Short mmCIF file of C-alpha atoms in Angstrom, two decimals:
data_model
loop_
_atom_site.label_atom_id
_atom_site.label_comp_id
_atom_site.label_asym_id
_atom_site.label_seq_id
_atom_site.Cartn_x
_atom_site.Cartn_y
_atom_site.Cartn_z
CA UNK O 1 0.00 0.00 0.00
CA UNK O 2 1.20 3.53 -0.77
CA UNK O 3 1.54 5.71 2.31
CA UNK O 4 0.50 8.73 0.26
CA UNK O 5 -1.41 8.71 -2.99
CA UNK O 6 -2.07 12.01 -4.72
CA UNK O 7 -4.10 12.10 -7.92
CA UNK O 8 -4.49 15.26 -10.05
CA UNK O 9 -4.32 17.63 -7.10
CA UNK O 10 -4.78 21.35 -7.69
CA UNK O 11 -5.05 24.19 -5.22
CA UNK O 12 -6.16 27.71 -6.05
CA UNK O 13 -6.03 30.59 -3.59
CA UNK O 14 -8.30 33.58 -3.93
CA UNK O 15 -6.28 36.70 -3.25
CA UNK O 16 -7.69 39.24 -0.81
CA UNK O 17 -8.82 42.51 -2.39
CA UNK O 18 -6.91 45.63 -1.39
CA UNK O 19 -8.80 48.69 -0.12
CA UNK O 20 -8.06 50.32 -3.51
CA UNK O 21 -9.67 47.39 -5.38
CA UNK O 22 -12.62 47.30 -2.99
CA UNK O 23 -13.38 50.96 -3.68
CA UNK O 24 -12.61 51.16 -7.41
CA UNK O 25 -13.54 47.67 -8.58
CA UNK O 26 -16.07 46.45 -6.00
CA UNK O 27 -17.75 43.93 -8.32
CA UNK O 28 -14.68 42.54 -10.04
CA UNK O 29 -13.89 39.01 -8.90
CA UNK O 30 -10.38 38.64 -7.48
CA UNK O 31 -8.04 36.56 -9.63
CA UNK O 32 -7.28 33.12 -8.20
CA UNK O 33 -3.64 32.14 -7.98
CA UNK O 34 -2.67 28.56 -8.69
CA UNK O 35 -0.46 27.23 -5.88
CA UNK O 36 -0.54 23.58 -6.99
CA UNK O 37 -1.24 22.58 -10.55
CA UNK O 38 -2.56 19.12 -11.27
CA UNK O 39 0.03 16.98 -9.53
CA UNK O 40 -0.02 13.23 -9.05
CA UNK O 41 2.41 11.48 -6.73
CA UNK O 42 2.82 8.27 -4.78
CA UNK O 43 4.99 7.81 -1.71
CA UNK O 44 5.72 4.29 -0.53
CA UNK O 45 5.59 3.14 3.07
CA UNK O 46 8.97 3.29 4.80
CA UNK O 47 10.39 5.67 2.22
CA UNK O 48 12.27 8.92 2.75
CA UNK O 49 10.75 11.25 0.19
CA UNK O 50 12.14 14.73 -0.37
CA UNK O 51 10.39 17.61 -2.06
CA UNK O 52 12.68 20.36 -3.25
CA UNK O 53 11.90 23.68 -4.87
CA UNK O 54 12.23 27.43 -4.59
CA UNK O 55 10.21 29.59 -2.22
CA UNK O 56 6.64 29.80 -3.46
CA UNK O 57 6.85 26.54 -5.42
CA UNK O 58 3.89 25.14 -3.41
CA UNK O 59 5.78 22.72 -1.16
CA UNK O 60 4.40 23.94 2.18
CA UNK O 61 0.90 24.17 0.71
CA UNK O 62 1.20 20.52 -0.33
CA UNK O 63 2.34 19.42 3.14
CA UNK O 64 -0.52 21.37 4.74
CA UNK O 65 -3.05 19.76 2.40
CA UNK O 66 -1.68 16.34 3.30
CA UNK O 67 -1.94 17.25 7.01
CA UNK O 68 -5.61 18.28 6.59
CA UNK O 69 -4.86 21.93 7.38
CA UNK O 70 -5.71 23.26 3.93
CA UNK O 71 -8.50 22.00 1.70
CA UNK O 72 -7.65 21.16 -1.91
CA UNK O 73 -9.55 22.71 -4.82
CA UNK O 74 -9.47 19.57 -6.96
CA UNK O 75 -8.08 16.05 -6.88
CA UNK O 76 -8.08 12.91 -4.79
CA UNK O 77 -5.67 12.34 -1.93
CA UNK O 78 -5.28 9.29 0.28
CA UNK O 79 -2.98 9.26 3.30
CA UNK O 80 -2.45 5.84 4.93
CA UNK O 81 -5.41 4.60 2.91
CA UNK O 82 -7.76 7.32 4.20
CA UNK O 83 -9.29 10.08 2.11
CA UNK O 84 -8.30 13.52 3.39
CA UNK O 85 -11.76 14.99 2.85
CA UNK O 86 -13.64 12.20 4.62
CA UNK O 87 -11.28 10.85 7.28
CA UNK O 88 -9.46 13.92 8.56
CA UNK O 89 -9.47 12.80 12.20
CA UNK O 90 -8.12 9.33 11.34
CA UNK O 91 -5.35 10.83 9.23
CA UNK O 92 -4.39 13.33 11.93
CA UNK O 93 -4.00 10.47 14.40
CA UNK O 94 -1.59 8.67 12.07
CA UNK O 95 0.65 11.53 10.97
CA UNK O 96 3.13 13.86 12.63
CA UNK O 97 3.88 17.37 11.43
CA UNK O 98 7.09 19.30 11.94
CA UNK O 99 6.48 22.86 10.81
CA UNK O 100 9.09 25.29 9.57
CA UNK O 101 7.85 27.96 11.93
CA UNK O 102 9.45 28.48 15.33
CA UNK O 103 6.07 29.56 16.67
CA UNK O 104 3.50 26.85 17.51
CA UNK O 105 4.53 26.30 21.13
CA UNK O 106 3.65 28.11 24.36
CA UNK O 107 6.60 30.33 25.16
CA UNK O 108 5.84 30.71 28.89
CA UNK O 109 5.65 26.94 29.43
CA UNK O 110 8.54 24.53 29.85
CA UNK O 111 9.32 21.99 27.15
CA UNK O 112 7.88 19.28 29.40
CA UNK O 113 4.61 21.19 29.92
CA UNK O 114 4.34 21.81 26.18
CA UNK O 115 4.87 18.13 25.41
CA UNK O 116 2.34 17.02 28.03
CA UNK O 117 -0.27 19.35 26.58
CA UNK O 118 0.16 18.11 23.02
CA UNK O 119 0.41 14.50 24.22
CA UNK O 120 -3.10 14.88 25.65
CA UNK O 121 -4.34 16.25 22.33
CA UNK O 122 -2.88 13.13 20.69
CA UNK O 123 -4.91 10.99 23.15
CA UNK O 124 -1.95 9.90 25.25
CA UNK O 125 -2.79 9.19 28.87
CA UNK O 126 -0.69 10.12 31.94
CA UNK O 127 1.70 7.19 32.31
CA UNK O 128 1.91 6.56 28.57
CA UNK O 129 2.61 10.22 27.92
CA UNK O 130 5.27 10.29 30.63
CA UNK O 131 7.04 7.27 29.12
CA UNK O 132 6.83 8.62 25.59
CA UNK O 133 8.12 12.06 26.56
CA UNK O 134 11.04 10.48 28.42
CA UNK O 135 11.86 8.23 25.50
CA UNK O 136 11.65 10.96 22.87
CA UNK O 137 13.54 13.54 24.91
CA UNK O 138 16.40 11.05 25.33
CA UNK O 139 16.40 10.12 21.65
CA UNK O 140 16.39 13.76 20.57
CA UNK O 141 18.79 14.83 23.33
CA UNK O 142 16.54 17.45 24.88
CA UNK O 143 16.18 15.70 28.25
CA UNK O 144 18.40 18.28 29.94
CA UNK O 145 16.20 21.11 28.72
CA UNK O 146 12.78 19.69 29.63
CA UNK O 147 12.28 22.02 32.58
CA UNK O 148 13.41 25.13 30.74
CA UNK O 149 10.84 27.51 29.37
CA UNK O 150 10.41 27.35 25.59
CA UNK O 151 11.34 31.04 25.30
CA UNK O 152 14.73 30.35 26.92
CA UNK O 153 15.76 27.65 24.44
CA UNK O 154 17.91 27.95 21.33
CA UNK O 155 16.46 27.47 17.84
CA UNK O 156 18.05 24.04 17.62
CA UNK O 157 16.34 22.84 20.80
CA UNK O 158 13.04 24.30 19.62
CA UNK O 159 13.40 22.42 16.34
CA UNK O 160 14.08 19.16 18.19
CA UNK O 161 11.08 19.79 20.42
CA UNK O 162 8.97 20.16 17.30
CA UNK O 163 10.21 16.78 16.10
CA UNK O 164 9.53 15.25 19.52
CA UNK O 165 5.96 16.55 19.41
CA UNK O 166 5.42 15.12 15.94
CA UNK O 167 6.47 11.69 17.20
CA UNK O 168 4.25 11.65 20.31
CA UNK O 169 1.49 9.66 18.67
CA UNK O 170 3.91 7.21 17.05
CA UNK O 171 2.74 8.26 13.57
CA UNK O 172 3.13 6.20 10.43
CA UNK O 173 4.06 9.24 8.36
CA UNK O 174 6.12 12.25 9.35
CA UNK O 175 5.73 15.46 7.39
CA UNK O 176 8.74 17.70 7.91
CA UNK O 177 8.96 21.22 6.58
CA UNK O 178 12.68 22.08 6.51
CA UNK O 179 13.50 19.97 9.56
CA UNK O 180 17.21 20.76 9.61
CA UNK O 181 17.08 24.48 9.07
CA UNK O 182 18.01 25.68 12.57
CA UNK O 183 20.51 22.97 13.35
CA UNK O 184 24.30 22.98 13.30
CA UNK O 185 26.15 20.40 11.21
CA UNK O 186 26.73 17.77 13.94
CA UNK O 187 23.07 18.02 14.96
CA UNK O 188 21.97 17.61 11.35
CA UNK O 189 24.13 14.51 11.08
CA UNK O 190 22.73 13.06 14.32
CA UNK O 191 19.16 13.82 13.37
CA UNK O 192 19.52 12.32 9.90
CA UNK O 193 20.96 9.24 11.49
CA UNK O 194 18.07 9.10 13.97
CA UNK O 195 15.50 9.45 11.19
CA UNK O 196 17.13 6.88 8.93
CA UNK O 197 18.14 4.24 11.45
CA UNK O 198 15.41 4.47 14.06
CA UNK O 199 12.35 5.98 12.42
CA UNK O 200 12.68 4.38 8.99
CA UNK O 201 14.72 1.19 9.34
CA UNK O 202 13.48 0.14 12.80
CA UNK O 203 10.01 1.62 12.97
CA UNK O 204 9.21 1.65 9.21
CA UNK O 205 7.86 5.18 9.25
CA UNK O 206 7.44 7.17 6.06
CA UNK O 207 9.25 10.50 5.92
CA UNK O 208 8.01 13.24 3.63
CA UNK O 209 10.22 16.28 3.90
CA UNK O 210 10.82 19.63 2.28
CA UNK O 211 14.18 21.20 1.81
CA UNK O 212 16.02 23.99 0.01
CA UNK O 213 19.37 22.45 0.72
CA UNK O 214 20.38 20.10 -2.09
CA UNK O 215 23.32 18.64 -0.18
CA UNK O 216 21.20 17.46 2.72
CA UNK O 217 18.76 15.78 0.32
CA UNK O 218 21.26 14.01 -1.92
CA UNK O 219 22.62 11.54 0.59
CA UNK O 220 19.45 11.21 2.63
CA UNK O 221 16.32 10.81 0.50
CA UNK O 222 15.30 7.59 -1.24
CA UNK O 223 13.34 9.53 -3.81
CA UNK O 224 13.23 13.20 -4.71
CA UNK O 225 10.58 15.33 -6.39
CA UNK O 226 11.43 18.68 -7.91
CA UNK O 227 8.61 21.16 -7.58
CA UNK O 228 8.43 24.39 -9.54
CA UNK O 229 5.56 26.85 -9.84
CA UNK O 230 3.08 24.37 -8.38
CA UNK O 231 4.09 21.49 -10.68
CA UNK O 232 6.16 18.37 -10.12
CA UNK O 233 8.83 18.72 -12.80
CA UNK O 234 10.71 15.51 -12.02
CA UNK O 235 10.48 12.65 -9.57
CA UNK O 236 12.56 9.58 -8.80
CA UNK O 237 15.75 8.36 -7.15
CA UNK O 238 18.84 10.49 -7.63
CA UNK O 239 20.02 8.04 -10.27
CA UNK O 240 16.64 8.16 -12.04
CA UNK O 241 16.87 11.93 -12.17
CA UNK O 242 20.41 11.75 -13.53
CA UNK O 243 19.42 9.16 -16.14
CA UNK O 244 16.48 11.26 -17.27
CA UNK O 245 18.82 14.02 -18.31
CA UNK O 246 21.51 11.58 -19.47
CA UNK O 247 24.17 13.09 -17.23
CA UNK O 248 25.16 10.32 -14.78
CA UNK O 249 27.53 12.27 -12.54
CA UNK O 250 25.93 15.66 -12.00
CA UNK O 251 24.86 16.98 -8.61
CA UNK O 252 21.25 17.41 -7.52
CA UNK O 253 21.65 21.18 -7.76
CA UNK O 254 22.63 20.88 -11.43
CA UNK O 255 19.74 18.52 -12.09
CA UNK O 256 17.39 20.98 -10.43
CA UNK O 257 18.68 23.89 -12.51
CA UNK O 258 18.41 21.89 -15.72
CA UNK O 259 14.91 20.60 -14.99
CA UNK O 260 13.56 23.96 -13.92
CA UNK O 261 15.13 25.92 -16.76
CA UNK O 262 14.62 23.55 -19.69
CA UNK O 263 10.93 22.95 -19.10
CA UNK O 264 10.24 26.70 -19.10
CA UNK O 265 9.69 28.84 -16.06
CA UNK L 1 -12.79 9.94 28.46
CA UNK L 2 -10.33 11.37 25.95
CA UNK L 3 -12.36 14.56 25.73
CA UNK L 4 -12.19 14.96 29.51
CA UNK L 5 -8.45 14.34 29.49
CA UNK L 6 -8.02 16.95 26.79
CA UNK L 7 -10.09 19.46 28.77
CA UNK L 8 -7.88 18.88 31.81
CA UNK L 9 -4.81 19.42 29.64
CA UNK L 10 -6.22 22.76 28.44
CA UNK L 11 -6.97 23.81 32.03
CA UNK L 12 -3.49 22.83 33.24
CA UNK L 13 -1.79 24.58 30.34
CA UNK L 14 -3.68 27.85 30.84
CA UNK L 15 -3.31 27.70 34.61
CA UNK L 16 0.48 27.47 34.26
CA UNK L 17 0.53 30.32 31.76
CA UNK L 18 -1.76 32.44 33.96
CA UNK L 19 0.33 32.08 37.11
CA UNK L 20 3.56 32.62 35.19
CA UNK L 21 2.56 36.32 35.04
CA UNK L 22 2.78 36.76 38.81
CA UNK L 23 2.29 40.53 39.14
CA UNK L 24 -0.70 40.57 36.78
CA UNK L 25 -2.21 37.67 38.74
CA UNK L 26 -1.90 39.62 41.99
CA UNK L 27 -3.36 42.81 40.50
CA UNK L 28 -6.36 40.89 39.17
CA UNK L 29 -7.34 39.94 42.72
CA UNK L 30 -6.75 43.42 44.12
CA UNK L 31 -8.89 45.05 41.45
CA UNK L 32 -11.81 42.65 42.06
CA UNK L 33 -11.85 43.43 45.78
CA UNK L 34 -11.41 47.16 45.13
CA UNK L 35 -14.40 47.13 42.80
CA UNK L 36 -16.64 45.55 45.44
CA UNK L 37 -15.45 48.06 48.04
CA UNK L 38 -16.04 50.99 45.66
CA UNK L 39 -19.63 49.90 45.04
CA UNK L 40 -20.21 49.47 48.77
CA UNK L 41 -19.45 53.17 49.27
CA UNK L 42 -21.48 54.15 46.20
CA UNK L 43 -24.40 52.24 47.74
CA UNK L 44 -23.97 54.32 50.91
CA UNK L 45 -24.12 57.46 48.81
CA UNK L 46 -27.16 56.32 46.88
CA UNK L 47 -28.81 55.34 50.17
CA UNK L 48 -32.58 55.02 50.09
CA UNK L 49 -32.90 56.87 46.76
CA UNK L 50 -32.67 53.66 44.73
CA UNK L 51 -35.19 51.69 46.82
CA UNK L 52 -38.32 52.43 44.73
CA UNK L 53 -36.62 50.79 41.74
CA UNK L 54 -35.50 47.79 43.76
CA UNK L 55 -38.94 46.81 45.04
CA UNK L 56 -38.91 43.74 42.83
CA UNK L 57 -35.83 42.40 44.59
CA UNK L 58 -36.70 43.43 48.17
CA UNK L 59 -33.09 44.39 48.81
CA UNK L 60 -30.70 47.32 49.10
CA UNK L 61 -28.54 48.67 46.28
CA UNK L 62 -25.32 46.98 47.48
CA UNK L 63 -26.72 43.43 47.37
CA UNK L 64 -28.28 44.23 43.99
CA UNK L 65 -25.06 45.53 42.47
CA UNK L 66 -22.91 42.84 44.11
CA UNK L 67 -24.71 40.14 42.12
CA UNK L 68 -24.29 42.28 39.00
CA UNK L 69 -20.54 42.70 39.57
CA UNK L 70 -19.98 39.06 40.53
CA UNK L 71 -21.66 37.70 37.43
CA UNK L 72 -20.80 40.36 34.87
CA UNK L 73 -17.41 38.62 34.76
CA UNK L 74 -19.13 35.66 33.11
CA UNK L 75 -20.62 37.84 30.41
CA UNK L 76 -17.26 39.37 29.61
CA UNK L 77 -15.52 36.00 29.66
CA UNK L 78 -18.15 34.31 27.52
CA UNK L 79 -18.21 37.16 25.04
CA UNK L 80 -14.51 37.86 24.78
CA UNK L 81 -12.45 34.86 25.74
CA UNK L 82 -13.25 32.78 22.65
CA UNK L 83 -12.33 35.45 20.14
CA UNK L 84 -9.36 36.83 22.05
CA UNK L 85 -7.98 33.34 22.73
CA UNK L 86 -8.41 32.30 19.11
CA UNK L 87 -6.49 35.43 18.11
CA UNK L 88 -3.78 34.69 20.67
CA UNK L 89 -3.43 31.10 19.46
CA UNK L 90 -3.20 32.37 15.88
CA UNK L 91 -0.44 34.78 16.90
CA UNK L 92 1.43 32.03 18.76
CA UNK L 93 1.00 29.61 15.87
CA UNK L 94 -0.45 27.06 18.26
CA UNK L 95 -3.90 27.04 16.68
CA UNK L 96 -2.57 25.28 13.60
CA UNK L 97 -0.61 22.87 15.80
CA UNK L 98 -3.80 22.03 17.72
CA UNK L 99 -5.82 21.61 14.54
CA UNK L 100 -3.17 19.19 13.27
CA UNK L 101 -3.96 16.84 16.17
CA UNK L 102 -6.92 14.43 16.24
CA UNK L 103 -9.00 16.82 18.33
CA UNK L 104 -12.47 17.87 17.29
CA UNK L 105 -13.04 21.54 16.58
CA UNK L 106 -15.78 22.11 19.21
CA UNK L 107 -13.43 20.64 21.82
CA UNK L 108 -10.68 23.03 20.80
CA UNK L 109 -13.01 26.04 21.00
CA UNK L 110 -14.22 25.08 24.45
CA UNK L 111 -10.75 24.02 25.56
CA UNK L 112 -9.06 27.32 24.79
CA UNK L 113 -11.54 29.18 27.01
CA UNK L 114 -12.32 26.74 29.80
CA UNK L 115 -9.66 28.09 32.16
CA UNK L 116 -11.13 31.61 31.79
CA UNK L 117 -14.51 30.29 32.93
CA UNK L 118 -12.99 28.48 35.88
CA UNK L 119 -11.09 31.56 36.91
CA UNK L 120 -14.24 33.67 36.58
CA UNK L 121 -16.12 31.18 38.76
CA UNK L 122 -13.48 31.48 41.47
CA UNK L 123 -13.50 35.29 41.30
CA UNK L 124 -17.32 35.42 41.37
CA UNK L 125 -17.45 33.27 44.49
CA UNK L 126 -14.75 35.35 46.17
CA UNK L 127 -16.59 38.51 45.16
CA UNK L 128 -19.87 37.31 46.71
CA UNK L 129 -18.17 36.03 49.87
CA UNK L 130 -16.19 39.25 50.28
CA UNK L 131 -19.38 41.32 49.91
CA UNK L 132 -21.28 39.11 52.36
CA UNK L 133 -18.53 38.89 54.98
CA UNK L 134 -17.25 42.44 55.04
CA UNK L 135 -20.18 44.54 53.82
CA UNK L 136 -23.11 42.46 55.04
CA UNK L 137 -24.68 41.70 51.68
CA UNK L 138 -27.61 39.39 52.39
CA UNK L 139 -27.21 36.07 50.56
CA UNK L 140 -28.98 33.93 53.16
CA UNK L 141 -32.08 33.30 51.00
CA UNK L 142 -30.09 31.83 48.07
CA UNK L 143 -31.63 29.02 46.00
CA UNK L 144 -28.35 27.42 44.99
CA UNK L 145 -29.68 24.92 42.45
CA UNK L 146 -31.74 27.50 40.61
CA UNK L 147 -28.79 29.90 40.61
CA UNK L 148 -26.55 27.23 39.09
CA UNK L 149 -29.11 26.38 36.42
CA UNK L 150 -29.49 30.02 35.39
CA UNK L 151 -25.73 30.45 35.44
CA UNK L 152 -25.24 27.42 33.18
CA UNK L 153 -27.79 28.76 30.70
CA UNK L 154 -26.17 32.19 30.88
CA UNK L 155 -22.77 30.70 30.06
CA UNK L 156 -24.16 28.72 27.12
CA UNK L 157 -26.07 31.62 25.59
CA UNK L 158 -23.25 34.13 26.01
CA UNK L 159 -20.60 31.65 24.94
CA UNK L 160 -22.56 31.11 21.75
CA UNK L 161 -22.26 34.80 20.94
CA UNK L 162 -18.58 34.57 21.89
CA UNK L 163 -18.06 31.62 19.53
CA UNK L 164 -19.75 33.50 16.69
CA UNK L 165 -17.36 36.39 17.22
CA UNK L 166 -14.44 33.91 17.37
CA UNK L 167 -15.58 32.65 13.96
CA UNK L 168 -15.38 36.22 12.76
CA UNK L 169 -11.80 36.49 14.06
CA UNK L 170 -10.92 33.19 12.40
CA UNK L 171 -11.75 34.69 9.01
CA UNK L 172 -11.02 38.42 9.23
CA UNK L 173 -8.32 38.10 11.95
CA UNK L 174 -8.93 41.47 13.63
CA UNK L 175 -11.86 43.79 14.28
CA UNK L 176 -14.90 42.34 15.92
CA UNK L 177 -18.24 44.17 15.51
CA UNK L 178 -20.29 41.41 17.19
CA UNK L 179 -18.50 41.67 20.51
CA UNK L 180 -18.49 45.43 20.43
CA UNK L 181 -22.23 45.58 19.76
CA UNK L 182 -23.29 43.00 22.34
CA UNK L 183 -21.01 44.20 25.13
CA UNK L 184 -21.94 47.86 24.60
CA UNK L 185 -25.67 47.15 24.60
CA UNK L 186 -25.42 44.64 27.47
CA UNK L 187 -23.45 47.10 29.61
CA UNK L 188 -26.02 49.81 29.08
CA UNK L 189 -29.32 47.93 28.87
CA UNK L 190 -28.55 44.70 30.75
CA UNK L 191 -29.00 46.03 34.27
CA UNK L 192 -25.56 45.24 35.66
CA UNK L 193 -25.19 48.43 37.71
CA UNK L 194 -28.75 49.72 37.89
CA UNK L 195 -32.23 48.19 37.50
CA UNK L 196 -33.70 48.32 34.01
CA UNK L 197 -36.91 49.69 35.57
CA UNK L 198 -35.13 53.06 35.59
CA UNK L 199 -35.42 53.18 31.78
CA UNK L 200 -38.50 54.51 29.98
CA UNK L 201 -40.82 51.64 28.94
CA UNK L 202 -39.71 51.74 25.27
CA UNK L 203 -36.06 51.30 26.17
CA UNK L 204 -36.88 48.46 28.54
CA UNK L 205 -38.01 46.58 25.42
CA UNK L 206 -34.38 46.57 24.20
CA UNK L 207 -33.28 45.18 27.58
CA UNK L 208 -35.60 42.18 27.23
CA UNK L 209 -34.04 41.28 23.86
CA UNK L 210 -30.69 40.72 25.58
CA UNK L 211 -29.91 37.44 27.38
CA UNK L 212 -28.01 39.31 30.10
CA UNK L 213 -31.24 40.96 31.33
CA UNK L 214 -32.99 37.63 31.94
CA UNK L 215 -29.86 36.13 33.37
CA UNK L 216 -29.24 38.89 35.90
CA UNK L 217 -32.90 39.12 36.81
CA UNK L 218 -33.07 35.37 37.39
CA UNK L 219 -29.79 35.28 39.32
CA UNK L 220 -30.83 38.16 41.59
CA UNK L 221 -34.19 36.57 42.31
CA UNK L 222 -32.57 33.20 42.99
CA UNK L 223 -29.66 34.53 45.07
CA UNK L 224 -31.23 37.42 46.95
CA UNK L 225 -34.77 36.17 47.39
CA UNK L 226 -34.50 32.41 46.98
CA UNK L 227 -37.18 32.23 44.25
CA UNK L 228 -38.32 28.70 43.39
CA UNK L 229 -37.91 27.17 39.90
CA UNK L 230 -41.58 27.86 39.23
CA UNK L 231 -41.24 31.54 40.07
CA UNK L 232 -38.11 31.79 37.93
CA UNK L 233 -39.77 30.13 34.93
CA UNK L 234 -40.15 33.27 32.71
CA UNK L 235 -36.41 34.01 32.88
CA UNK L 236 -35.45 30.32 32.58
CA UNK L 237 -37.63 29.97 29.45
CA UNK L 238 -36.16 33.11 27.91
CA UNK L 239 -32.63 31.86 28.52
CA UNK L 240 -33.51 28.39 27.22
CA UNK L 241 -34.77 30.00 24.02
CA UNK L 242 -31.46 31.86 23.57
CA UNK L 243 -29.50 28.61 24.25
CA UNK L 244 -31.49 26.50 21.78
CA UNK L 245 -31.15 29.03 18.98
CA UNK L 246 -27.65 30.34 19.60
CA UNK L 247 -25.56 27.31 20.57
CA UNK L 248 -26.02 25.08 17.47
CA UNK L 249 -25.86 28.20 15.30
CA UNK L 250 -22.53 29.22 16.81
CA UNK L 251 -20.93 25.78 16.32
CA UNK L 252 -22.17 25.68 12.73
CA UNK L 253 -20.80 29.17 12.01
CA UNK L 254 -17.46 28.32 13.63
CA UNK L 255 -17.08 25.14 11.56
CA UNK L 256 -17.85 27.19 8.43
CA UNK L 257 -15.21 29.72 9.46
CA UNK L 258 -12.58 26.99 9.98
CA UNK L 259 -13.46 25.54 6.56
CA UNK L 260 -13.13 28.98 5.01
CA UNK L 261 -9.72 29.42 6.66
CA UNK L 262 -8.70 25.96 5.41
CA UNK L 263 -9.78 26.92 1.88
CA UNK L 264 -7.85 30.17 1.93
CA UNK L 265 -4.93 28.56 3.75
CA UNK L 266 -5.11 31.23 6.45
CA UNK L 267 -5.42 29.12 9.62
CA UNK L 268 -2.03 30.26 10.86
CA UNK L 269 -2.32 33.82 9.55
CA UNK L 270 -2.95 36.74 11.89
#
């Protein structure tokens, strides 16, 4: 079974009218902008899938649609065999989301209090929550910071806390929006190792992540999709992508530039 | 069971946040007690002058206004806490994080405001006790069960208006005409600080269109005079009418607002 199955997905956003437009063109309909244009994609269970693209390519919108936070305009999407329009609650119980935003926690609370609160929202009871928080804080090396307030922690710790929260419910799929962006190089290495060895190889979780950094994707992802202006321009393993352009030794950055520029932008 | 556990988590979370602002916490208590004391001295000033208007309640002005002060907190909480907490969660980015969990939307709306209601309950009780112990407000006749029933219906009807205004905030993010309108009219026409009988007959009509009027009337009769359920029936029926109409409407409007925010991708915007 595919962990994620996207079929002909499109998402249009209606832009908000400015005061000027409201006064001078009150009856003119605002132009919709196409954030995602007719994409189809399958992600296998236990796979590390990377989505790369420039800012505004539609990557975060796609992750939010898959996490049931944004509704699609068109298309059919199944996550863990459940339809996102019909089984939102079921899907939310089986996924974890690591956002790119540092916000999303309570700054006056300690890391432990934050984790307990979200554990309850993920239906984890007292003793179970306690065990899970202990386990995750050790794995992510934040156990020494658990009684510090969120506002007193560095960006790296906050990022790890976000990952810990996403793993509270033991999800089958983890959506990660730039998970390594606030981390130093050794932490990135440790975290990649943790994701690959423990989450994927041991626990068979599916990882769907977004990145701007080609280097961190190259040696980490099983498959890569290149997204540009709301479209998937290429998708496959690094070797598939190289073979498609008949240049077997080029870097992912070169592939990206070729794919984006040759297909018109 | 899960819903209860989630509610407790919301209460714990907001309690910790509340007490983390220690000075503000202290000032909140001082200002409540100061308000009661101020109205005690105003009641001395007003003296017998107010009595003709208070015939219905068979009490002095201080006892009358004490009930108004003690329970006006509920109106403010019910009207404002939903929208202001939704806005705060949007600003913190935690609203999106909560909506990403398997928690139903009505539970989230209630959860983000439940601590405010608990805190208001504590302050209302303290307010009444302080007035009774230090300024001899007469609460000996109280019909506790009837008071609780009216209070519950008050919370539901006012919370419904609060949830509708939270739906407004969910979509337009800032600027809230519903709250402004209801709190302005309730403050003036609801009879918090003076009996509505002081208004000309035509203006009293406006008072009866507001849930706060029936709620305060019922609470005063139940607390100060110990009215039975039968005697309180007109106010109970009026409040029940507001609850039946407003509560399902508010949940429906809020769900629509969340859907709209999901369509426009603006759940986390502020």
